Amino acid sequence: MLPGHRVRKVLRRALVSFALASSALSGPAFAQIAKDAVRIGVLNDQSGPYADPQGPGSVASARLAIRDFGGKVLGKPVELLVGDHQNKADIGASIARRWIDVDGVGAIVDFGNSAVSLAVQDLAKNKAVIINVSSVTDRLFGDACSPTAFVWNYDSSTIANAIGRAAVKAGGNTWFLIVADYSFGQSLQQQIERVVVPAGGKIVGVARHPVATTDFSAYLLQAQASGAKVVAALNAGDNTINTIKQAGEFGLVEGGQKIAGTAFYITNVHALGLKTAQGLQFVVPFYWDQDDASRAFTRRWRAERGTDAAPSHLQAGVYSAVLAYLRAVEAAGTDDPVKVSEKLRELPVNDFYAQGAKVRADGRLMKGMTLYEVKTPAESKGPWDYLKPVRAMPADEIIRPLAESNCPYAKAN
């Protein structure tokens, strides 16, 4: 039997050894993933009015990102789930709740409806990583921000800064707003007013429409009667397409009014045709033909989708978001959403979509955008050759400063 002092010495050595082993196991090199797989959910509009610029094309982008990463992270397979929120916040929240609580989903990506994003971001706080790609309300990194949520594309205040100021400077000092009547459109209206009025412009009328509408004649007649120099379509997807098509039928452009697209996509240009859309200007953070890396991604995306179409900036953003999430999980050594979120803010984003971009404390990816103009039919050299760059705009110039943030988790650097 050992003397008491020797027993105590052996016990101390054992405790030190256990503490060192525990410390090593808790480090990032040890995979802390209790589930049988790392699961990512793509939640968006799969078949409704916003399906073309996101929908199944975003799912294809997510699959490519997972494949490029190797299909596994920290020794566990990566699985992809897909949900259709049908542009209803309650349905989106229900899907997200089941994914998180039952299926063990660690990250949910995309959305495409701001009301859905706000609902999901609130319920998932500290329970899952939320990466908003297709939703535009700036509340997502403002008063409704979350320590485990991010904005990966553009937002309503950024769009307003880029489009509103440029149009007023060009003489468009009276505006009529056609607004999608949900949180995205309402947020965009507030931002346009915030930019246009101080710049010397005036809002002469506003007409709100439900998301499901296809007939914009009443709203366009109001816009025409207002005499506004700029008629802004504060909507997206099929709503924007129908607004611009019917504006042409009513002769708004021929009458001297300009149509401004806010949340606008290359799929909108394709649906409208160059003859109708030519000259329209809008801002996006990605264009498929902008450089060699974007063209390479487009070739692989087309093969994945089995299509000759071009990916939208939303679909490109989903690829970047999923890849960044997997890199953050690997760097954190765990899929714990809080720790992964810390890594997402720490690591630069390096891919074809965003090169060297950083994520701010409020979750906003600091990625610049480019103002593009739709080509004329004579300028286009082939299918999907639709846009020409007008002006590149760095992130610091167009994204609301962190010092002005009302996100309770953000601190200005």
Coordinates of C-alpha atoms in Angstrom, one line a residue:
M1 CA 0.0 0.0 0.0
L2 CA 1.4 3.4 -1.0
P3 CA 2.0 6.1 1.7
G4 CA -0.5 9.0 1.7
H5 CA 1.9 11.5 0.2
R6 CA 2.7 9.1 -2.7
V7 CA -1.0 8.5 -3.4
R8 CA -1.6 12.3 -3.5
K9 CA 1.4 12.7 -5.9
V10 CA 0.1 10.0 -8.3
L11 CA -3.4 11.5 -8.2
R12 CA -2.0 14.9 -9.0
R13 CA -0.1 13.5 -12.0
A14 CA -3.2 11.7 -13.2
L15 CA -5.3 14.8 -12.9
V16 CA -2.7 16.9 -14.8
S17 CA -2.6 14.2 -17.6
F18 CA -6.4 14.1 -17.8
A19 CA -6.5 17.9 -18.0
L20 CA -3.9 18.0 -20.8
A21 CA -5.8 15.3 -22.7
S22 CA -9.1 17.2 -22.2
S23 CA -7.5 20.4 -23.4
A24 CA -6.1 18.7 -26.5
L25 CA -9.5 17.1 -27.3
S26 CA -11.2 20.4 -27.0
G27 CA -9.0 22.1 -29.5
P28 CA -9.9 22.7 -33.1
A29 CA -8.0 19.7 -34.3
F30 CA -10.6 17.4 -32.6
A31 CA -13.9 17.0 -34.5
Q32 CA -16.7 18.0 -32.1
I33 CA -19.7 16.9 -34.3
A34 CA -22.0 14.7 -32.3
K35 CA -24.4 14.0 -35.3
D36 CA -23.8 11.5 -38.0
A37 CA -23.5 14.2 -40.6
V38 CA -23.1 17.9 -41.1
R39 CA -26.4 19.1 -42.6
I40 CA -27.1 22.2 -44.6
G41 CA -30.5 23.4 -45.6
V42 CA -31.3 25.5 -48.7
L43 CA -34.6 27.2 -48.0
N44 CA -36.1 29.4 -50.8
D45 CA -38.9 29.7 -53.3
Q46 CA -38.7 26.6 -55.4
S47 CA -41.6 27.1 -57.7
G48 CA -43.1 30.5 -57.2
P49 CA -42.5 34.0 -58.6
Y50 CA -38.9 34.2 -57.4
A51 CA -37.8 30.6 -58.3
D52 CA -35.9 31.5 -61.5
P53 CA -33.1 33.6 -59.9
Q54 CA -32.8 31.3 -56.9
G55 CA -34.9 28.1 -56.5
P56 CA -33.4 24.9 -58.0
G57 CA -30.5 26.8 -59.3
S58 CA -29.4 27.7 -55.8
V59 CA -29.6 24.1 -54.9
A60 CA -27.2 23.2 -57.7
S61 CA -24.8 25.9 -56.5
A62 CA -24.9 24.4 -53.0
R63 CA -24.2 20.9 -54.4
L64 CA -21.2 22.2 -56.3
A65 CA -19.8 23.9 -53.2
I66 CA -20.2 20.7 -51.1
R67 CA -18.5 18.7 -53.9
D68 CA -15.7 21.2 -54.2
F69 CA -15.0 21.0 -50.5
G70 CA -14.7 17.2 -50.8
G71 CA -18.2 16.1 -49.5
K72 CA -16.9 15.7 -45.9
V73 CA -15.9 18.0 -43.1
L74 CA -14.1 16.9 -39.9
G75 CA -14.6 13.3 -41.1
K76 CA -18.4 13.6 -41.3
P77 CA -20.4 13.6 -44.6
V78 CA -22.1 16.8 -45.6
E79 CA -25.8 16.4 -46.4
L80 CA -28.0 18.9 -48.2
L81 CA -31.7 19.4 -47.4
V82 CA -34.1 21.5 -49.6
G83 CA -37.2 23.3 -48.5
D84 CA -39.8 25.5 -50.3
H85 CA -41.2 28.2 -48.1
Q86 CA -43.8 29.3 -50.7
N87 CA -43.1 32.9 -49.7
K88 CA -44.9 32.4 -46.4
A89 CA -43.2 33.2 -43.2
D90 CA -45.1 30.6 -41.2
I91 CA -44.2 27.8 -43.6
G92 CA -40.6 28.9 -43.7
A93 CA -40.3 29.0 -39.9
S94 CA -42.0 25.6 -39.6
I95 CA -39.5 24.0 -42.0
A96 CA -36.5 25.7 -40.2
R97 CA -37.8 24.6 -36.8
R98 CA -38.1 21.0 -37.9
W99 CA -34.7 21.1 -39.6
I100 CA -33.0 22.5 -36.5
D101 CA -34.8 20.6 -33.7
V102 CA -35.4 17.2 -35.4
D103 CA -33.0 16.9 -38.4
G104 CA -29.9 18.5 -36.8
V105 CA -29.4 21.0 -39.5
G106 CA -26.4 23.3 -38.7
A107 CA -26.8 26.0 -41.3
I108 CA -29.7 27.3 -43.4
V109 CA -29.0 29.3 -46.6
D110 CA -30.7 31.5 -49.1
F111 CA -34.4 32.4 -48.3
G112 CA -35.4 35.0 -51.0
N113 CA -38.3 36.4 -48.9
S114 CA -37.5 38.9 -46.2
A115 CA -40.4 38.0 -44.0
V116 CA -39.3 34.4 -44.1
S117 CA -35.7 35.4 -43.3
L118 CA -36.7 37.6 -40.4
A119 CA -38.8 34.8 -38.9
V120 CA -36.2 32.1 -39.3
Q121 CA -33.3 34.3 -38.2
D122 CA -35.2 35.0 -34.9
L123 CA -36.0 31.4 -34.1
A124 CA -32.6 30.1 -35.1
K125 CA -30.6 32.5 -32.9
N126 CA -27.6 30.6 -31.5
K127 CA -29.1 27.3 -32.7
A128 CA -28.0 27.4 -36.3
V129 CA -26.0 29.5 -38.7
I130 CA -28.2 31.5 -41.0
I131 CA -26.8 32.9 -44.2
N132 CA -29.2 35.2 -46.0
V133 CA -28.3 35.3 -49.7
S134 CA -31.6 36.2 -51.6
S135 CA -33.3 38.3 -48.9
V136 CA -32.8 42.0 -49.2
T137 CA -34.1 43.8 -46.1
D138 CA -31.3 45.6 -44.2
R139 CA -33.0 44.7 -40.9
L140 CA -31.2 41.3 -41.1
F141 CA -27.9 43.0 -40.1
G142 CA -29.6 45.9 -38.3
D143 CA -32.1 45.8 -35.5
A144 CA -33.1 42.2 -36.2
C145 CA -29.5 40.9 -36.4
S146 CA -28.3 37.7 -34.7
P147 CA -24.9 36.6 -33.5
T148 CA -25.2 33.5 -35.8
A149 CA -26.7 35.2 -38.9
F150 CA -25.2 36.8 -42.0
V151 CA -26.0 38.8 -45.1
W152 CA -24.1 37.5 -48.1
N153 CA -25.5 39.5 -51.1
Y154 CA -26.9 43.0 -51.3
D155 CA -29.5 44.7 -49.2
S156 CA -32.1 47.4 -49.4
S157 CA -30.0 50.3 -48.2
T158 CA -27.1 49.3 -50.5
I159 CA -29.5 49.2 -53.5
A160 CA -30.9 52.6 -52.6
N161 CA -27.5 54.1 -52.2
A162 CA -26.3 52.9 -55.6
I163 CA -29.4 53.5 -57.6
G164 CA -31.2 56.4 -55.9
R165 CA -28.3 58.9 -55.8
A166 CA -27.2 58.1 -59.4
A167 CA -30.7 58.7 -60.8
V168 CA -31.2 62.0 -58.9
K169 CA -27.9 63.2 -60.1
A170 CA -28.9 62.4 -63.7
G171 CA -32.1 64.5 -63.3
G172 CA -34.5 62.0 -62.0
N173 CA -35.8 64.2 -59.2
T174 CA -39.4 63.0 -59.0
W175 CA -40.2 59.4 -58.1
F176 CA -43.2 57.1 -58.1
L177 CA -42.7 53.8 -56.2
I178 CA -44.4 50.5 -57.1
V179 CA -43.9 48.5 -53.9
A180 CA -44.2 44.7 -53.2
D181 CA -46.3 44.8 -50.0
Y182 CA -44.2 42.8 -47.6
S183 CA -41.1 43.5 -45.5
F184 CA -38.7 43.5 -48.5
G185 CA -40.6 46.1 -50.4
Q186 CA -41.4 48.1 -47.4
S187 CA -37.7 48.2 -46.4
L188 CA -36.7 49.2 -49.9
Q189 CA -39.2 52.0 -49.9
Q190 CA -37.8 53.4 -46.7
Q191 CA -34.3 53.3 -48.0
I192 CA -35.2 54.9 -51.4
E193 CA -36.9 57.7 -49.5
R194 CA -33.9 58.1 -47.2
V195 CA -31.6 58.6 -50.2
V196 CA -33.7 60.4 -52.8
V197 CA -35.2 63.1 -50.6
P198 CA -32.0 64.4 -49.1
A199 CA -30.4 64.3 -52.5
G200 CA -33.0 66.8 -53.7
G201 CA -35.6 64.4 -55.1
K202 CA -39.3 64.0 -54.2
I203 CA -41.5 61.0 -53.8
V204 CA -44.7 62.0 -55.6
G205 CA -46.7 58.7 -55.2
V206 CA -46.6 55.1 -53.8
A207 CA -48.6 52.1 -54.9
R208 CA -48.4 48.8 -53.0
H209 CA -49.2 45.4 -54.5
P210 CA -49.5 41.8 -53.2
V211 CA -46.7 39.4 -54.1
A212 CA -49.1 37.1 -56.0
T213 CA -50.5 39.8 -58.4
T214 CA -49.8 39.6 -62.2
D215 CA -51.8 42.7 -63.3
F216 CA -50.0 46.0 -62.6
S217 CA -52.2 48.2 -64.8
A218 CA -53.8 50.1 -62.0
Y219 CA -50.4 50.9 -60.4
L220 CA -48.8 51.9 -63.7
L221 CA -51.7 54.2 -64.5
Q222 CA -51.2 55.9 -61.2
A223 CA -47.5 56.2 -62.0
Q224 CA -48.2 57.6 -65.4
A225 CA -50.7 60.1 -64.1
S226 CA -48.2 61.3 -61.5
G227 CA -45.8 62.5 -64.1
A228 CA -42.8 61.2 -62.1
K229 CA -39.6 61.1 -64.0
V230 CA -38.6 57.8 -62.4
V231 CA -40.9 54.9 -61.8
A232 CA -39.1 52.5 -59.5
A233 CA -40.1 48.8 -59.3
L234 CA -39.5 47.9 -55.7
N235 CA -40.3 44.3 -56.2
A236 CA -38.5 41.2 -57.6
G237 CA -38.8 38.1 -59.8
D238 CA -41.9 37.8 -61.9
N239 CA -43.3 40.9 -60.3
T240 CA -40.5 43.0 -61.7
I241 CA -40.8 41.4 -65.1
N242 CA -44.6 42.1 -65.3
T243 CA -44.1 45.6 -64.1
I244 CA -41.6 46.4 -66.8
K245 CA -43.5 44.6 -69.6
Q246 CA -46.7 46.3 -68.8
A247 CA -45.0 49.7 -68.4
G248 CA -43.9 49.2 -72.0
E249 CA -47.5 48.4 -73.0
F250 CA -48.7 51.6 -71.4
G251 CA -46.0 53.7 -73.1
L252 CA -44.4 55.0 -69.9
V253 CA -40.9 55.0 -71.4
E254 CA -42.1 56.5 -74.7
G255 CA -43.7 59.2 -72.6
G256 CA -40.4 60.2 -71.1
Q257 CA -40.5 58.3 -67.8
K258 CA -37.6 56.0 -66.8
I259 CA -38.0 52.6 -65.2
A260 CA -35.6 51.7 -62.4
G261 CA -35.1 48.1 -61.4
T262 CA -34.0 47.6 -57.8
A263 CA -33.9 43.9 -57.0
F264 CA -33.1 42.8 -60.6
Y265 CA -31.6 39.7 -62.0
I266 CA -30.1 38.5 -65.3
T267 CA -33.1 36.1 -65.5
N268 CA -35.3 39.1 -65.6
V269 CA -33.4 40.4 -68.6
H270 CA -33.7 37.0 -70.3
A271 CA -37.5 37.0 -69.7
L272 CA -38.0 40.5 -71.0
G273 CA -35.6 40.3 -73.9
L274 CA -33.0 42.9 -74.9
K275 CA -35.5 44.9 -77.0
T276 CA -37.6 45.6 -73.9
A277 CA -34.9 45.7 -71.2
Q278 CA -32.1 47.6 -73.1
G279 CA -30.7 50.6 -71.3
L280 CA -32.0 49.5 -67.9
Q281 CA -29.4 49.9 -65.1
F282 CA -29.1 47.9 -61.9
V283 CA -26.5 46.8 -59.4
V284 CA -25.4 43.3 -58.7
P285 CA -22.4 41.7 -56.9
F286 CA -21.8 39.1 -59.6
Y287 CA -22.2 38.6 -63.4
W288 CA -21.4 35.3 -65.0
D289 CA -19.2 36.9 -67.7
Q290 CA -17.3 39.3 -65.5
D291 CA -14.0 37.3 -65.5
D292 CA -12.4 33.9 -66.1
A293 CA -13.3 32.5 -62.7
S294 CA -16.9 33.5 -63.1
R295 CA -17.1 31.9 -66.5
A296 CA -15.5 28.7 -65.2
F297 CA -18.1 28.5 -62.4
T298 CA -20.8 29.1 -65.0
R299 CA -19.7 26.2 -67.1
R300 CA -19.8 23.8 -64.1
W301 CA -23.1 25.2 -62.9
R302 CA -24.7 24.7 -66.4
A303 CA -23.5 21.1 -66.4
E304 CA -25.0 20.5 -62.9
R305 CA -28.3 22.1 -63.9
G306 CA -28.4 20.7 -67.5
T307 CA -29.1 24.1 -68.9
D308 CA -27.7 26.8 -71.2
A309 CA -28.9 29.5 -68.8
A310 CA -26.6 31.7 -66.7
P311 CA -26.5 31.7 -62.9
S312 CA -27.9 34.7 -61.2
H313 CA -25.9 36.6 -58.5
L314 CA -28.1 35.0 -55.9
Q315 CA -27.2 31.5 -57.1
A316 CA -23.5 32.4 -57.2
G317 CA -23.8 33.8 -53.7
V318 CA -25.3 30.5 -52.4
Y319 CA -22.1 28.7 -53.6
S320 CA -19.9 31.2 -51.8
A321 CA -22.0 31.0 -48.6
V322 CA -22.0 27.2 -48.4
L323 CA -18.3 27.0 -49.1
A324 CA -17.5 29.6 -46.5
Y325 CA -19.7 27.8 -43.9
L326 CA -17.8 24.5 -44.5
R327 CA -14.5 26.2 -44.2
A328 CA -15.6 27.8 -41.0
V329 CA -16.7 24.4 -39.6
E330 CA -13.3 23.0 -40.4
A331 CA -11.4 25.9 -38.9
A332 CA -13.6 25.8 -35.7
G333 CA -13.2 22.1 -35.3
T334 CA -16.9 21.9 -34.6
D335 CA -20.3 22.7 -36.0
D336 CA -21.4 24.6 -32.9
P337 CA -23.1 27.6 -34.5
V338 CA -21.6 30.2 -32.2
K339 CA -18.1 29.0 -32.8
V340 CA -18.6 28.6 -36.5
S341 CA -20.0 32.1 -36.7
E342 CA -16.9 33.5 -35.0
K343 CA -14.8 31.8 -37.7
L344 CA -17.1 33.2 -40.4
R345 CA -16.3 36.7 -39.1
E346 CA -12.6 35.9 -38.8
L347 CA -11.8 34.2 -42.1
P348 CA -11.6 36.1 -45.4
V349 CA -13.8 34.9 -48.2
N350 CA -11.8 33.8 -51.2
D351 CA -13.7 32.4 -54.2
F352 CA -14.8 33.6 -57.6
Y353 CA -17.8 35.5 -55.9
A354 CA -15.8 37.4 -53.3
Q355 CA -12.0 37.7 -53.2
G356 CA -10.6 38.6 -49.9
A357 CA -13.9 40.0 -48.5
K358 CA -14.4 40.1 -44.8
V359 CA -17.5 39.7 -42.7
R360 CA -18.2 42.6 -40.3
A361 CA -19.3 42.3 -36.7
D362 CA -23.0 42.7 -37.7
G363 CA -22.8 39.8 -40.1
R364 CA -22.6 41.8 -43.3
L365 CA -20.2 40.4 -46.0
M366 CA -18.3 43.5 -47.2
K367 CA -18.5 42.7 -51.0
G368 CA -18.5 45.5 -53.6
M369 CA -21.0 45.6 -56.5
T370 CA -21.0 46.8 -60.0
L371 CA -23.5 49.0 -61.8
Y372 CA -24.5 47.3 -65.1
E373 CA -26.5 48.4 -68.1
V374 CA -28.5 46.1 -70.3
K375 CA -27.0 45.9 -73.8
T376 CA -28.9 46.7 -76.9
P377 CA -29.7 43.7 -79.2
A378 CA -26.9 44.9 -81.6
E379 CA -24.3 44.9 -78.7
S380 CA -25.0 41.4 -77.6
K381 CA -22.7 38.8 -79.1
G382 CA -24.7 35.7 -78.1
P383 CA -27.0 34.0 -75.6
W384 CA -26.9 35.5 -72.1
D385 CA -24.5 38.2 -73.2
Y386 CA -26.7 40.8 -71.7
L387 CA -24.8 43.2 -69.5
K388 CA -22.0 45.8 -69.8
P389 CA -20.3 47.2 -66.7
V390 CA -20.8 50.9 -66.0
R391 CA -19.1 51.4 -62.7
A392 CA -17.6 49.2 -60.0
M393 CA -18.4 50.3 -56.5
P394 CA -16.4 49.2 -53.5
A395 CA -18.2 47.9 -50.4
D396 CA -17.3 50.8 -48.2
E397 CA -18.9 53.2 -50.7
I398 CA -22.3 51.6 -50.8
I399 CA -22.9 49.5 -47.7
R400 CA -24.2 51.3 -44.6
P401 CA -21.2 52.0 -42.2
L402 CA -20.9 49.8 -39.2
A403 CA -20.8 53.0 -37.1
E404 CA -24.4 53.6 -38.1
S405 CA -25.5 50.1 -37.3
N406 CA -28.4 49.4 -34.8
C407 CA -27.4 45.8 -34.5
P408 CA -27.1 45.1 -30.8
Y409 CA -24.2 42.6 -31.3
A410 CA -22.1 44.9 -33.5
K411 CA -19.3 47.1 -32.4
A412 CA -17.6 49.6 -34.7
N413 CA -13.9 48.9 -35.3

